[in-house]
PDB file of C-alpha atoms in Angstrom:
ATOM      1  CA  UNK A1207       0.000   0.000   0.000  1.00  0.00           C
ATOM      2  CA  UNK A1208       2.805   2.373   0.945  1.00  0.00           C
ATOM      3  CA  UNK A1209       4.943   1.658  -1.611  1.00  0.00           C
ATOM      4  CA  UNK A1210       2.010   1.749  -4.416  1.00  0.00           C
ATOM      5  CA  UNK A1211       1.635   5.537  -3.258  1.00  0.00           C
ATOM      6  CA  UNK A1212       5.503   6.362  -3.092  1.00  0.00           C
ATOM      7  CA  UNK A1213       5.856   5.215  -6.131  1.00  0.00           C
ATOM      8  CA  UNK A1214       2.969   7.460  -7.851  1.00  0.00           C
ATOM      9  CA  UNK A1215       3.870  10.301  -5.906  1.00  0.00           C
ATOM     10  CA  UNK A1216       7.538   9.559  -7.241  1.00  0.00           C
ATOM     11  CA  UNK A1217       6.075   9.130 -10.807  1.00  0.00           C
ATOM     12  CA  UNK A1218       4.824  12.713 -10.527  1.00  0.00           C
ATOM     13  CA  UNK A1219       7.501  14.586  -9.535  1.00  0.00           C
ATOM     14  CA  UNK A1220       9.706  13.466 -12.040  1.00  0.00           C
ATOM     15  CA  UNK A1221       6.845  14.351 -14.456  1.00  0.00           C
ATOM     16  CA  UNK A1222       6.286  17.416 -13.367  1.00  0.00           C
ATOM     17  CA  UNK A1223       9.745  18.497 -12.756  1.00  0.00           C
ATOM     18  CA  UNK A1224      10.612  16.967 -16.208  1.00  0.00           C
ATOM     19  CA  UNK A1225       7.331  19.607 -17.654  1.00  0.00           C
ATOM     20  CA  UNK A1226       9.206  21.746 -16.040  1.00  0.00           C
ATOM     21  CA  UNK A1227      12.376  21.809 -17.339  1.00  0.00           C
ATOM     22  CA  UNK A1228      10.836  21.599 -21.124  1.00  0.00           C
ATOM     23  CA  UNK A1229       8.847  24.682 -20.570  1.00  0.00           C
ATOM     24  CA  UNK A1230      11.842  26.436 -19.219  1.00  0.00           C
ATOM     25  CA  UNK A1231      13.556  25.205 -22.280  1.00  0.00           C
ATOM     26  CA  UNK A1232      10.732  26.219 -24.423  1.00  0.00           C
ATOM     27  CA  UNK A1233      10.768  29.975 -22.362  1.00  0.00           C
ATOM     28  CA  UNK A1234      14.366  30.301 -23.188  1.00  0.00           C
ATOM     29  CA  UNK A1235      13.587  29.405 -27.087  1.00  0.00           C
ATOM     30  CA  UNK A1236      11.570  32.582 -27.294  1.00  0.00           C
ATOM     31  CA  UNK A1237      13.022  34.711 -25.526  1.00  0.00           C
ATOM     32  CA  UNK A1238      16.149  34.129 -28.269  1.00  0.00           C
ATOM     33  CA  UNK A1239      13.504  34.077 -30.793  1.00  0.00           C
ATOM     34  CA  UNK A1240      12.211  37.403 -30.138  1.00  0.00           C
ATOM     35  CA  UNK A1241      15.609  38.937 -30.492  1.00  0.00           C
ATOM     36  CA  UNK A1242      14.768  38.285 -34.685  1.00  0.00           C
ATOM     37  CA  UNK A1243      11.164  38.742 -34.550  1.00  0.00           C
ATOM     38  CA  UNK A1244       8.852  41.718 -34.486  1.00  0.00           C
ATOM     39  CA  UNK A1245       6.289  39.923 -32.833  1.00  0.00           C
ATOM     40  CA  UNK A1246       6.269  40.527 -28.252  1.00  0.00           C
ATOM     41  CA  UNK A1247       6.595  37.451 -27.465  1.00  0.00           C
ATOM     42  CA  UNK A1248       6.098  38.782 -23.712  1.00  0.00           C
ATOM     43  CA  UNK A1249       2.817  36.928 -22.681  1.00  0.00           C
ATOM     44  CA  UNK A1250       3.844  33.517 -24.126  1.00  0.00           C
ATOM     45  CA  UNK A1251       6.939  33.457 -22.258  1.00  0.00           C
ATOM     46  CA  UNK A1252       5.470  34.963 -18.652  1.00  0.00           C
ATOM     47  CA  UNK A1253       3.169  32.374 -19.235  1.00  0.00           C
ATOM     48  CA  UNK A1254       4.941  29.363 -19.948  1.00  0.00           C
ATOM     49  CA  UNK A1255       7.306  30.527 -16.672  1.00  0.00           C
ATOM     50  CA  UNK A1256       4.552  30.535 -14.662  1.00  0.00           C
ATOM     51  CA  UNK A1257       3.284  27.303 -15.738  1.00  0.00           C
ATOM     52  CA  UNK A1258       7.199  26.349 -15.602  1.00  0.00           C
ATOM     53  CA  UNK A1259       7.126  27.430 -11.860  1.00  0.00           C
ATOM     54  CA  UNK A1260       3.882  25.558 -10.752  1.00  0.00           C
ATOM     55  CA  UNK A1261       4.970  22.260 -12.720  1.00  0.00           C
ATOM     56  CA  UNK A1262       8.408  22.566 -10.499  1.00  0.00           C
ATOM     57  CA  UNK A1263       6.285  23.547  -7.240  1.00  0.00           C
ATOM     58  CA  UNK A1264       3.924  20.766  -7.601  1.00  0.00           C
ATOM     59  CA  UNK A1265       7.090  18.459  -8.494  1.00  0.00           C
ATOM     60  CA  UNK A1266       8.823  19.452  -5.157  1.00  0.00           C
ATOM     61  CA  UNK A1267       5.183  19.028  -3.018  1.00  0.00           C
ATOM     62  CA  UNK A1268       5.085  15.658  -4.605  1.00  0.00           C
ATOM     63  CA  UNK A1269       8.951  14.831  -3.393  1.00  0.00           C
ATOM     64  CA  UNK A1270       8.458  15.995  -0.069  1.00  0.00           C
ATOM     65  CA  UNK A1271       5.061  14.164   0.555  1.00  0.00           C
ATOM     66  CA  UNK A1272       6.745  11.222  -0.262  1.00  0.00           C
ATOM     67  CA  UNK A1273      10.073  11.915   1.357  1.00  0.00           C
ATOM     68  CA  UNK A1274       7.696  12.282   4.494  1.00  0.00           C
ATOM     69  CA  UNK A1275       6.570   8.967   3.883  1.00  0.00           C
ATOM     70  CA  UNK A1276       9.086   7.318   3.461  1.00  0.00           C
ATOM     71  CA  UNK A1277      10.728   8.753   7.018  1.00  0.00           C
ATOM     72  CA  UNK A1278       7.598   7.658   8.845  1.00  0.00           C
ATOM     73  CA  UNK A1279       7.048   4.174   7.320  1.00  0.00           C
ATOM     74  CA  UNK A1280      10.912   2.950   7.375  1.00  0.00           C
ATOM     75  CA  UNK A1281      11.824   0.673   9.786  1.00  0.00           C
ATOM     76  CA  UNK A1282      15.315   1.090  11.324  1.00  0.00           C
ATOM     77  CA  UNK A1283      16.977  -1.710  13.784  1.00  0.00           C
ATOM     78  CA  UNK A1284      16.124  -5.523  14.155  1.00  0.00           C
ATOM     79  CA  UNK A1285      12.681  -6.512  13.623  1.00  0.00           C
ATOM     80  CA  UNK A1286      10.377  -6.699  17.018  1.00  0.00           C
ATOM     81  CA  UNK A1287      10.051 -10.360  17.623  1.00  0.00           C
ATOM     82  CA  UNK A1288       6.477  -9.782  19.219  1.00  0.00           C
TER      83      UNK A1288
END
């Protein structure tokens, strides 16, 4: 049961850090792009940021809920014969 959620919780932050890191990518892309365009590019890229940022917030939430997890559930010493 624990592990089933660690291991979704897991899957999600690396999703969601990985979104993140392709829509900083893609931010960085137009902001060199608009150095040859005409077009203000300004509201695509603060948008894509802040979607950037939540993806990388909700990434970290999901790591430290299941960081948290983890800390509670392990099991450190011999087993308790009882």
């Amino acid at each position: 049961r624990w592990l089933s959620r660690r291991a979704r919780l897991i899957n999600a932050s690396i999703t969601l850090s990985t979104i993140a890191a392709l829509l900083v990518a893609i931010v960085v892309a137009l902001l060199f792009a608009s150095a040859f365009v005409t077009l203000s590019l300004a509201v695509p890229v603060a948008a894509l940021f802040v979607a950037s940022m939540l993806s990388l917030v909700g990434a970290l939430v999901a790591f430290l809920v299941e960081v948290r997890i983890a800390t509670v559930t392990i099991r450190i010493g011999p087993r308790d014969p009882g």
